[in-house]
Coordinates of C-alpha atoms in Angstrom, one line a residue:
X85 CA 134.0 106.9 -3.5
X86 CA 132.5 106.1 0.0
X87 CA 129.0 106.1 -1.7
X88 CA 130.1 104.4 -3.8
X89 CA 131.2 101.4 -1.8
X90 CA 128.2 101.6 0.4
X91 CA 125.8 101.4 -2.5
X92 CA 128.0 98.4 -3.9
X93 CA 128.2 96.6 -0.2
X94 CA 123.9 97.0 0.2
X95 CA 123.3 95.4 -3.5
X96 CA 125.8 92.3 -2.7
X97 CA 124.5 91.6 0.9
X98 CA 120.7 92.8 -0.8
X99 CA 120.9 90.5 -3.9
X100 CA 120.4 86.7 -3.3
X101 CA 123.3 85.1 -5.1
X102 CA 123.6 81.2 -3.7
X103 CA 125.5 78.3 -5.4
X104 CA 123.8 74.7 -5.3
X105 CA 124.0 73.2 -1.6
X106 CA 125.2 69.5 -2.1
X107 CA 122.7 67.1 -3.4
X108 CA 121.2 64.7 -0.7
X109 CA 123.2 61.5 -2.2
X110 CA 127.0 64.0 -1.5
X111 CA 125.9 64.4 1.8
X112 CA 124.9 60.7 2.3
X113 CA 127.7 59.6 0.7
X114 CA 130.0 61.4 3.4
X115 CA 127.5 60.8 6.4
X116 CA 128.5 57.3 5.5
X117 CA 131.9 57.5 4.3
X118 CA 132.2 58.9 8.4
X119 CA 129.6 58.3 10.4
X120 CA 129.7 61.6 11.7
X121 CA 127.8 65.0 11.3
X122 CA 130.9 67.3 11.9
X123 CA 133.4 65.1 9.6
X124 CA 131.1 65.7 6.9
X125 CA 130.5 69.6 7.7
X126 CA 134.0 69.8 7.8
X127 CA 134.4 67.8 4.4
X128 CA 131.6 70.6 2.6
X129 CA 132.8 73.4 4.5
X130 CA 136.6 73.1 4.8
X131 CA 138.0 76.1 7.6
X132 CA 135.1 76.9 8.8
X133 CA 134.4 73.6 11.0
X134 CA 135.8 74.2 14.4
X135 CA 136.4 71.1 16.8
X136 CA 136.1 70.5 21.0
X137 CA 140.5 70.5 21.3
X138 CA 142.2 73.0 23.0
X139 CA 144.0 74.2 20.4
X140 CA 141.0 75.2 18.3
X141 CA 140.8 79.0 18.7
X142 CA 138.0 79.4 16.8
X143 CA 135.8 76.7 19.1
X144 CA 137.2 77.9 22.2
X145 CA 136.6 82.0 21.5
X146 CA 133.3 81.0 20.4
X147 CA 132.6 79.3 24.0
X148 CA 133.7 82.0 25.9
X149 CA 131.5 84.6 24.0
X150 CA 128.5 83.0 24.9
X151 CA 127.4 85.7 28.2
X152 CA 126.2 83.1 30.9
X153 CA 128.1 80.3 32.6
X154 CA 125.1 77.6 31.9
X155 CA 125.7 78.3 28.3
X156 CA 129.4 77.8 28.4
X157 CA 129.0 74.6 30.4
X158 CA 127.9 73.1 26.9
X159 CA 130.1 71.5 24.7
X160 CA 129.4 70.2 21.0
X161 CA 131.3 68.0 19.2
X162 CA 132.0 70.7 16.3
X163 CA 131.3 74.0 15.9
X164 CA 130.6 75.8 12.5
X165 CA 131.1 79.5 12.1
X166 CA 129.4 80.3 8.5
X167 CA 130.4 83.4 6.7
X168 CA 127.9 83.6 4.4
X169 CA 124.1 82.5 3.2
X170 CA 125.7 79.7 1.0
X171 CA 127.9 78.2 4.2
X172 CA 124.1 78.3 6.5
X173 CA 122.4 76.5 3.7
X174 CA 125.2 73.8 3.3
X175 CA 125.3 73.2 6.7
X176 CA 121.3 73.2 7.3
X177 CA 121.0 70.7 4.8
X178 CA 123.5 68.4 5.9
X179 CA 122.5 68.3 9.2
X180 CA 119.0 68.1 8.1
X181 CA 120.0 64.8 5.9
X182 CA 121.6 63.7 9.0
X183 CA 118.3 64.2 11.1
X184 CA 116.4 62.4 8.6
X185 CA 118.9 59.3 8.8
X186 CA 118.6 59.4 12.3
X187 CA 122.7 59.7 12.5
X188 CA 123.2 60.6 16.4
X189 CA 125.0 63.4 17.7
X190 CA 123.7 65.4 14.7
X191 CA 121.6 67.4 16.9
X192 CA 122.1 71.4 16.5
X193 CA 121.7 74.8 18.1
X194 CA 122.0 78.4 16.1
X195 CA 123.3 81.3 18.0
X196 CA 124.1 85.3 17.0
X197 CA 125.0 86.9 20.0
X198 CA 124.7 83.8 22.7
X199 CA 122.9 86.5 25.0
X200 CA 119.7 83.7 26.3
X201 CA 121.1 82.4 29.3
X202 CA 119.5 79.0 30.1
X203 CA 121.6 75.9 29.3
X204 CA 120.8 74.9 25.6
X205 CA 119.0 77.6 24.2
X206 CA 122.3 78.9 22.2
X207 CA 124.5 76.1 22.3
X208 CA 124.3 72.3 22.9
X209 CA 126.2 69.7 24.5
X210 CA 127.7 66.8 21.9
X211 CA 126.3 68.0 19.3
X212 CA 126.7 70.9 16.4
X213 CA 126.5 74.7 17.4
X214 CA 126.4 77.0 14.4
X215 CA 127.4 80.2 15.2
X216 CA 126.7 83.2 12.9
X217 CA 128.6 85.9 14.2
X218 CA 131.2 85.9 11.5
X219 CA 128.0 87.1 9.6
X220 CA 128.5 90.7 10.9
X221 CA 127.7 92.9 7.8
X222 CA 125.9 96.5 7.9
X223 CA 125.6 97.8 5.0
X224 CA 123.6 101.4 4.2
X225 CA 121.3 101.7 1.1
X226 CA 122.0 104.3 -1.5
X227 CA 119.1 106.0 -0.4
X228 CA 119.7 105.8 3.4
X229 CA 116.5 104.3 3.9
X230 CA 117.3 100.6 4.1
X231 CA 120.3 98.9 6.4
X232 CA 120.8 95.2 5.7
X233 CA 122.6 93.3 8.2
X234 CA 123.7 89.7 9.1
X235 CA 122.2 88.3 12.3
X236 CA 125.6 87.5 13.7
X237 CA 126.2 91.5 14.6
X238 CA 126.1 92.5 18.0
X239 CA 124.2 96.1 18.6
X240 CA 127.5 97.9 19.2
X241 CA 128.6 96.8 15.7
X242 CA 125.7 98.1 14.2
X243 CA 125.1 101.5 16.0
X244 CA 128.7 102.3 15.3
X245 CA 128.2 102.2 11.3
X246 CA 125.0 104.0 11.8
X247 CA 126.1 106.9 14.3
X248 CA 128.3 108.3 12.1
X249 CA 125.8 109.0 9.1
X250 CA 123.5 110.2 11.6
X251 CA 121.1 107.4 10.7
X252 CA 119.6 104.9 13.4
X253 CA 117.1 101.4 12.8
X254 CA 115.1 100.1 15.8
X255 CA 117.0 97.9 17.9
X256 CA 118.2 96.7 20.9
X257 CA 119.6 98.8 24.2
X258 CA 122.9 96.9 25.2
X259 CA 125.7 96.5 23.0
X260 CA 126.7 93.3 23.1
X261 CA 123.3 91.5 22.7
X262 CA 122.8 89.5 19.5
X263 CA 120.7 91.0 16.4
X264 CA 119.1 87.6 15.5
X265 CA 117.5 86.7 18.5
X266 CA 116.3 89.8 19.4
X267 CA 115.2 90.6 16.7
X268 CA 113.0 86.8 15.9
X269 CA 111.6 87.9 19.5
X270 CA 110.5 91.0 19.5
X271 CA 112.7 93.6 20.5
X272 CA 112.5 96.4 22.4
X273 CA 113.9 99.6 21.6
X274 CA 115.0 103.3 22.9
X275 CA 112.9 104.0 19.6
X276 CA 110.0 101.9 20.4
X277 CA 107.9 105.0 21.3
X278 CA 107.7 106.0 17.6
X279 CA 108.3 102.9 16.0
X280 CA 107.1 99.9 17.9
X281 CA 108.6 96.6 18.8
X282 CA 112.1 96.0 16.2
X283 CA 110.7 92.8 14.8
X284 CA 107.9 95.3 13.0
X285 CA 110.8 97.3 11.3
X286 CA 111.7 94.4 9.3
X287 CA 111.3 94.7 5.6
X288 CA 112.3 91.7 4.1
X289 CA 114.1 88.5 6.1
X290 CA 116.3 86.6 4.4
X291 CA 116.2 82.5 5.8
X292 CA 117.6 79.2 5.5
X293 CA 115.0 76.6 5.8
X294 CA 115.6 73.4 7.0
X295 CA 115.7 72.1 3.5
X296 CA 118.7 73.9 3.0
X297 CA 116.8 76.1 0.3
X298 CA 117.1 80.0 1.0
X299 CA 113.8 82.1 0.7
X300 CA 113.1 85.9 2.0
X301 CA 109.7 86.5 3.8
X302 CA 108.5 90.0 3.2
X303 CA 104.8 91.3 3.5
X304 CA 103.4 90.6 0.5
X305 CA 106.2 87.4 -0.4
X306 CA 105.9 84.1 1.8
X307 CA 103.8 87.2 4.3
X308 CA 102.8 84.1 6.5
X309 CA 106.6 83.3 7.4
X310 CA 107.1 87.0 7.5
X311 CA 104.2 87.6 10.2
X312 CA 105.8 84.5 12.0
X313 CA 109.2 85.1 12.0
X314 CA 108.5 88.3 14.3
X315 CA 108.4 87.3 17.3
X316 CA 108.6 83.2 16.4
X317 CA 112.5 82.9 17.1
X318 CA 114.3 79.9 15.7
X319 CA 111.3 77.6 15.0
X320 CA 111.4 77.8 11.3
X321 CA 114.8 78.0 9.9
X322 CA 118.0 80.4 10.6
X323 CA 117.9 84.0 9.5
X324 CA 120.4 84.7 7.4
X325 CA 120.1 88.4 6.7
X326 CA 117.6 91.3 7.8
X327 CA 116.6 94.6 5.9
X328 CA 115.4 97.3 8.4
X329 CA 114.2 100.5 8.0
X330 CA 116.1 103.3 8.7
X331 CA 115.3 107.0 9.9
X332 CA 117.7 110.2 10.7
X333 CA 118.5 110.5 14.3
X334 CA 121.3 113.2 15.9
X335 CA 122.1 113.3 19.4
X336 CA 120.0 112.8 22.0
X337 CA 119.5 113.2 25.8
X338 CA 120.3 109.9 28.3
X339 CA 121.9 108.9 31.1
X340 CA 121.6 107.3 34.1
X341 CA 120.0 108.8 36.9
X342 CA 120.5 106.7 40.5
X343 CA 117.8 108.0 43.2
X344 CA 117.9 106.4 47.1
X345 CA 115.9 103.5 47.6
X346 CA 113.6 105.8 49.8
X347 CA 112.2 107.4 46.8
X348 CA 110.5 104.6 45.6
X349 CA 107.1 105.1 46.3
X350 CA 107.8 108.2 44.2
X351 CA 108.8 106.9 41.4
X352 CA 106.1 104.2 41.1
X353 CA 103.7 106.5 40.8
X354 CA 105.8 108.5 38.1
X355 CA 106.2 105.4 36.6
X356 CA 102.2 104.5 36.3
X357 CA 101.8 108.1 35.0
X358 CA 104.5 107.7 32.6
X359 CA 102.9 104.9 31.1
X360 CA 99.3 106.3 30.0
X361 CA 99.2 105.7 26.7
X362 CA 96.7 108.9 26.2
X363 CA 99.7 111.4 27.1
X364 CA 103.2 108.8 26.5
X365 CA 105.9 111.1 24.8
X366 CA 106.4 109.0 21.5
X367 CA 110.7 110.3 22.2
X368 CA 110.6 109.0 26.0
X369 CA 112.3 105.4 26.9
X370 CA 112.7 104.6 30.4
X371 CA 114.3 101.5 32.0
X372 CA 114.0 101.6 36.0
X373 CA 116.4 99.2 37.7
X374 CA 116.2 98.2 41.2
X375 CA 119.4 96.5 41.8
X376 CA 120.3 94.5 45.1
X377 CA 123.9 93.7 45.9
X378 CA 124.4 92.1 49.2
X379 CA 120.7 92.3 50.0
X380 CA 121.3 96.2 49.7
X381 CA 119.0 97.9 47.4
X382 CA 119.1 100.9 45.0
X383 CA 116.9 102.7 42.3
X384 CA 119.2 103.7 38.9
X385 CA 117.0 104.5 35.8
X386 CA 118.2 104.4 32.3
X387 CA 116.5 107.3 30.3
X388 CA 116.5 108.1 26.8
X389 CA 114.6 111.3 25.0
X390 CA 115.2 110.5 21.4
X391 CA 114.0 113.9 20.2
X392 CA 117.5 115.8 19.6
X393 CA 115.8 119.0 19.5
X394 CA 114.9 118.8 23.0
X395 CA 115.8 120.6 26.2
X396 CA 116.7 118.9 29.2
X397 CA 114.3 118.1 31.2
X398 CA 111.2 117.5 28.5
X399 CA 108.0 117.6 30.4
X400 CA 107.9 113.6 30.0
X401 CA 111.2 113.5 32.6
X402 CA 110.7 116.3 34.5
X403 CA 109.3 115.3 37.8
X404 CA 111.8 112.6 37.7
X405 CA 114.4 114.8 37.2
X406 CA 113.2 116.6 39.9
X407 CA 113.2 114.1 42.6
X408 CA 116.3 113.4 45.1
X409 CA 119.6 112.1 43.2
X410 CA 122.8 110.3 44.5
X411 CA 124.4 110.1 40.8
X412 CA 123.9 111.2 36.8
X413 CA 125.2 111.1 33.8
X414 CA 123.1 112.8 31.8
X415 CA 124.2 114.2 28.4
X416 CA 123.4 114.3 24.9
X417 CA 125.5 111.6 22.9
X418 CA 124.4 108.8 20.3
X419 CA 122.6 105.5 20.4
X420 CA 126.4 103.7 20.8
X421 CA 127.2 106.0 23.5
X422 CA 123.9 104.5 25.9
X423 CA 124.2 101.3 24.8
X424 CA 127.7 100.9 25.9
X425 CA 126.8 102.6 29.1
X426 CA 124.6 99.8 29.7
X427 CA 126.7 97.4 28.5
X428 CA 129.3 98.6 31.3
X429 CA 127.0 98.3 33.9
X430 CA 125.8 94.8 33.3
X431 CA 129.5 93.8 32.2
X432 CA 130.2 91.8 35.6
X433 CA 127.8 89.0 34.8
X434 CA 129.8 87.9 31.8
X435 CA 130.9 84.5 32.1
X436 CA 129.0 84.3 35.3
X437 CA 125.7 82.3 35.9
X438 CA 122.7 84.3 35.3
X439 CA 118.9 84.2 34.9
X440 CA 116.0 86.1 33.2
X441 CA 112.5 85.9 34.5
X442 CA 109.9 88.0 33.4
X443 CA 106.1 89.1 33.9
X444 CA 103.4 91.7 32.3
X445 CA 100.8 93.5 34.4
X446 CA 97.7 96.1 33.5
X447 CA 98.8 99.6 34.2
X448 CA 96.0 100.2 36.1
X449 CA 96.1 104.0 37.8
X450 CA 93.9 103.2 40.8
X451 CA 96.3 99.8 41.7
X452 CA 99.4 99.8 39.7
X453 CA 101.8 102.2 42.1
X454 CA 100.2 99.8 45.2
X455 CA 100.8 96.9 43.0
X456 CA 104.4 97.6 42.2
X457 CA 105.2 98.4 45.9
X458 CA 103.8 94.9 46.7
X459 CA 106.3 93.3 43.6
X460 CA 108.7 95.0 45.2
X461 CA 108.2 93.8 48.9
X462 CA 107.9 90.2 47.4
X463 CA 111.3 90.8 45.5
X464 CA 113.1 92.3 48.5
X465 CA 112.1 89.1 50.5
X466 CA 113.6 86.9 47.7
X467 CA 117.2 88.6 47.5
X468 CA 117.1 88.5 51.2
X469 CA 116.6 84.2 51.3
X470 CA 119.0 84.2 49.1
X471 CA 121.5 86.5 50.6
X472 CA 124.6 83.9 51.1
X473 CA 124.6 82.7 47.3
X474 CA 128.2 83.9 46.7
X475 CA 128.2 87.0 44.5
X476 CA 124.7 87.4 43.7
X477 CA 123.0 90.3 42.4
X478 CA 119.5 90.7 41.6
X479 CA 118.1 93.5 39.7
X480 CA 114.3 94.1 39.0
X481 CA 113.3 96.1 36.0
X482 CA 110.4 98.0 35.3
X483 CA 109.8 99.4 31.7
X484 CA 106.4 101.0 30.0
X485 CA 104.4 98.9 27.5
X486 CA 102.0 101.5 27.2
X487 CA 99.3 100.8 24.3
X488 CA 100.7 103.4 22.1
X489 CA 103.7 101.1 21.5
X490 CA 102.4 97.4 21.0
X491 CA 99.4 98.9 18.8
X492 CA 102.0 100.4 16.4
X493 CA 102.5 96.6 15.1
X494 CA 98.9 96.9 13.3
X495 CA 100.9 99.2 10.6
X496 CA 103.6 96.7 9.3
X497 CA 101.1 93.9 9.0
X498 CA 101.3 92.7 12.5
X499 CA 103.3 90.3 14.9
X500 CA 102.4 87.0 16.5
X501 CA 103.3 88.6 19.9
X502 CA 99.6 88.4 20.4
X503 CA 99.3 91.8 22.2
X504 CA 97.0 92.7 19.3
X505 CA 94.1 91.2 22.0
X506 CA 94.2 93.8 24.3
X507 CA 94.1 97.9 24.5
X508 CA 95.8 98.4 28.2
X509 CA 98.3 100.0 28.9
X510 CA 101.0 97.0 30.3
X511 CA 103.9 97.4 32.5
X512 CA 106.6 94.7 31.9
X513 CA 108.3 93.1 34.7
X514 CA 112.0 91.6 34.0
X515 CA 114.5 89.6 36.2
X516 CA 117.8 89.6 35.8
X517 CA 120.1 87.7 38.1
X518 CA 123.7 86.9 38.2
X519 CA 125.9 85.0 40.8
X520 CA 128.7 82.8 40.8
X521 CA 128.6 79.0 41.7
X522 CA 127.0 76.6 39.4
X523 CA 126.1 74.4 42.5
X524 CA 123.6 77.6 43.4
X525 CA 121.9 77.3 40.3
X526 CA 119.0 74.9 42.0
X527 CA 118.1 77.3 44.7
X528 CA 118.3 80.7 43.0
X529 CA 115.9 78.9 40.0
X530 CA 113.7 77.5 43.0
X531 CA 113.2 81.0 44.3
X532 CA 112.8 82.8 41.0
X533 CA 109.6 80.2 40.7
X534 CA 108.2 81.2 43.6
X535 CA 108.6 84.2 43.2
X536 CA 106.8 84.2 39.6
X537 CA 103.7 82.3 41.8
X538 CA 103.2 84.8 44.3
X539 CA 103.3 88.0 41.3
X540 CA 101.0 85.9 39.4
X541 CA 98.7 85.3 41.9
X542 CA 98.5 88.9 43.5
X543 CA 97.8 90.1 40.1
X544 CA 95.3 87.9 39.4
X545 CA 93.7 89.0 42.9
X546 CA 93.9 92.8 41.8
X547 CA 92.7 91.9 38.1
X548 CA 96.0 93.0 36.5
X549 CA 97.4 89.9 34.9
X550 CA 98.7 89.4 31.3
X551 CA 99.5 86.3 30.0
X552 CA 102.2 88.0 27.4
X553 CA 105.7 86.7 28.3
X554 CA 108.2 88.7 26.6
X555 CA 110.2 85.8 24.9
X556 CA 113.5 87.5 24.7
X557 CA 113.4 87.9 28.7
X558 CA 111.9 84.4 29.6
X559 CA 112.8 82.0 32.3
X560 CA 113.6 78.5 31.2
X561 CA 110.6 77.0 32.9
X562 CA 108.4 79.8 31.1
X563 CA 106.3 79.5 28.1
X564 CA 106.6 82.7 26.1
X565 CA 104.8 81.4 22.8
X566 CA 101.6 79.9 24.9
X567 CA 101.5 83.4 26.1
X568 CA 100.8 84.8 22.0
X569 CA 96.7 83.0 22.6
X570 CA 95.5 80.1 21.2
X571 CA 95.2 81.7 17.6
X572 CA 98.6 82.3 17.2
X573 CA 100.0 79.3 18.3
X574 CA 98.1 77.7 15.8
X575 CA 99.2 79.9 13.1
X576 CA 102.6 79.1 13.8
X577 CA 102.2 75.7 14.2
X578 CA 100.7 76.0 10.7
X579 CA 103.6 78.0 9.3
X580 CA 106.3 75.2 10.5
X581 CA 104.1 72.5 8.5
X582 CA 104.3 74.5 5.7
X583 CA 108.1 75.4 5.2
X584 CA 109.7 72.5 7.9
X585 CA 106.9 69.7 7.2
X586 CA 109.2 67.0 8.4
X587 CA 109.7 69.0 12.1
X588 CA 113.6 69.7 11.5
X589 CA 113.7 72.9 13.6
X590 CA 111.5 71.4 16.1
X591 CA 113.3 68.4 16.6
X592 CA 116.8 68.7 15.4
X593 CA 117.2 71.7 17.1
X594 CA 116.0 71.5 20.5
X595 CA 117.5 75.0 22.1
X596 CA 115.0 77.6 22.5
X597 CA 111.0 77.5 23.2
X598 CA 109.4 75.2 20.9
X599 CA 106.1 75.1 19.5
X600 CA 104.7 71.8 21.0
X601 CA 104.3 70.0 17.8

């Protein structure tokens, strides 16, 4: 009976079945009967229409699950909270009428997990948020091979339907990060080793453009929206539901491992080892933090060895493993298991205000250890200025982008990520701060600029810059999509003509890192 139901669930979520949206003369009809965006949302979509009053539940536990304090700062008019294609595509093309009318406060933002920090990328002020995460379904093909899920699920959501059948897709690391965003980004992955960025594990996307009309994007059906919509984000409509491929995975080996900051010269050469592409373990994901709190540093690595055959330690881990230790957890559990250890860890900076900045350097043998001691001097000196912000931590991140990973993409008819440019071996540099008065939020951006400079330019010296900007960890000020080369951009430009000709998702929605069109 269980197969049964899981079979059933896949074909309804798999199947597109939508009613007619309302014509353009309903909506104009209401737009005018009220003058206002939200009384006519509410009007179409009776329930699910949530407004800025206390006594809203549904608007007020929607605010608070947004992760930073910028985000929450926000407040729109209305909030929708959609349940299913047909409720995105009613809402899109009302709001898209309004847009076209010029009706004001009919601006919008589209959120799944609320995860992106900066002010506006996930929510708006005045305006209309539409949040998807009542769109939560995972549901298992037949077969095993396929999961289709709504981009309103969080990671822990979906790892917990998957552990259980022993089955895993490639996705994110920390539990309670969106699947839409990260997904339309990128997305890195413990599984990224065998199977390259999430985004290129996407079979078909399923997407409300800003017509109101739902379409799916596959590689060989509407293949340019497809190719765009990995790594694009929310520039062309909202994704409504994704189908990713799925593979058997038992238990594996991770942990944390927390090494004194002494060690660190150690470990960056590990690290620039680790990250040859000519001998990187396809099973081996490594995230090295280097967390100050206080102004006090520490080294804590997240590992992951994804083969569950394995003995600890494989040879990938093993001079790590080998160096001095203050703390482990090591163990062999599932995906959910290390995601919510990570989740855990980072769980203090909910609600709090908090930044992502984030670079990509050549993994150059003869300079990369030397180069990463030099980041880390330059970062050391930056959580020291910034010592008295009340509650700050700042934690700097280090993760392999070895060639062997980003080259995968080639496979699954390719990304606009533009990595496809280069063979190095990259190392990517990430950011993450959190602290806890808004009227700090000046300075501690201020720094984090300068700080981006002075990287940029000592890279640049050694010969070891990238331009790639991981979208999913950019600053505010940053420019991820520039980043993809000239060619891309203009392909995506292109693709936003073709299926948002009058700029709905470029105007209309102004949240997120646009394509300067």
């Amino acid at each position: 009976m269980a197969a049964f139901w899981r079979c059933f669930s896949f074909l309804l979520f798999a199947l597109p079945v939508h009613t007619a949206s309302p014509d353009k003369n309903a909506i104009l009809a209401q737009l005018s009967n009220s003058g206002a965006c939200c009384t006519a949302l509410n009007y179409f979509l009776p329930g699910k229409v949530h407004f800025n009053n206390i006594t809203d539940l549904g608007y007020q536990s929607s605010q608070l699950s947004l992760w930073s304090a910028q985000e929450q700062s926000l407040h729109p008019t209305c909030i929708v909270i959609p349940t299913s294609t047909q409720d995105v595509s009613t809402a899109v093309a009302i709001l898209s009428v309004a847009y076209q009318t010029s009706l004001k406060g009919c601006q919008f933002a589209v959120r799944s997990g609320g995860h992106t920090p900066q002010a506006g990328a996930a929510n708006i002020d005045g305006g209309v948020t539409i949040d998807l995460q009542g769109m939560n379904q995972v549901a298992v093909s037949n077969d095993q091979r396929i999961v289709s899920i709504g981009p309103g699920n969080r990671w822990g959501n979906v790892y917990s339907s998957l552990d259980d059948l022993n089955l895993a897709m490639v996705g994110g690391r920390v539990t309670p990060v969106g699947v839409g965003g990260l997904m339309t980004g990128g997305g890195v992955s413990f599984f990224s080793g065998r199977y390259g960025f999430a985004c290129d594990n996407i079979q078909t996307f399923e997407i409300v453009l800003a017509n109101g009309t739902t379409t799916t994007a596959t590689r060989t059906s509407n293949s340019d929206l497809f190719r765009a919509l990995k790594g694009g984000s929310n520039n062309f409509g909202i994704v409504t539901r994704l189908d990713a491929k799925l593979f058997s995975q038992t238990p594996f080996w991770g942990g944390t491992v927390a090494q004194p900051i002494t060690n660190k010269e150690a470990f960056f050469d590990f690290f620039s080892n680790f990250t040859v592409s000519k001998t990187y373990d396809p099973y081996a994901a490594l995230i090295s933090d280097f967390a100050w709190i206080s102004g006090v540093p520490t080294i804590v690595h997240n590992i992951a060895y994804t083969n569950g055959d394995a003995i600890w330690p494989p040879p990938a881990f093993a001079l790590l493993d080998a160096m001095p230790k203050t703390a482990t957890t090591m163990r062999k559990d599932r995906v959910s298991s290390f995601t919510n250890e990570i989740a855990a860890a980072a769980s203090f900076s909910t609600g709090r205000n908090n930044l992502l900045m984030t670079l990509t350097f050549t993994n150059d043998r003869n300079q990369a250890p030397d180069f990463m001691a030099e980041i880390y001097n330059l970062a050391d000196a930056t959580a020291q200025e910034l010592i008295l912000i009340v509650g700050l931590v700042v934690t700097m991140t280090f993760q392999p982008l070895p060639y062997s990973i980003y080259s995968k993409s080639a496979a699954t008819g390719g990304n606009v990520l533009g990595l496809d440019r280069s063979r190095d071996d990259l190392i990517n540099l990430l950011f993450t701060l959190s602290w806890q008065l808004s009227t700090d939020n000046g300075r501690v951006n201020g720094a984090m600029e300068n700080l981006e400079s002075s990287i940029v330019s000592r890279a640049k010296e050694r010969g070891l810059s990238n331009e790639f900007v991981y979208l999913n960890y950019a600053a505010e000020w940053q420019d991820p999509i520039q980043g993809y080369g000239g060619a891309n951009v203009q392909f995506l430009r292109s693709v936003s003509k073709r299926y948002d000709p009058k700029g709905v998702f470029q105007k209309a929605v102004p949240g997120g890192f646009k394509l300067g069109i």
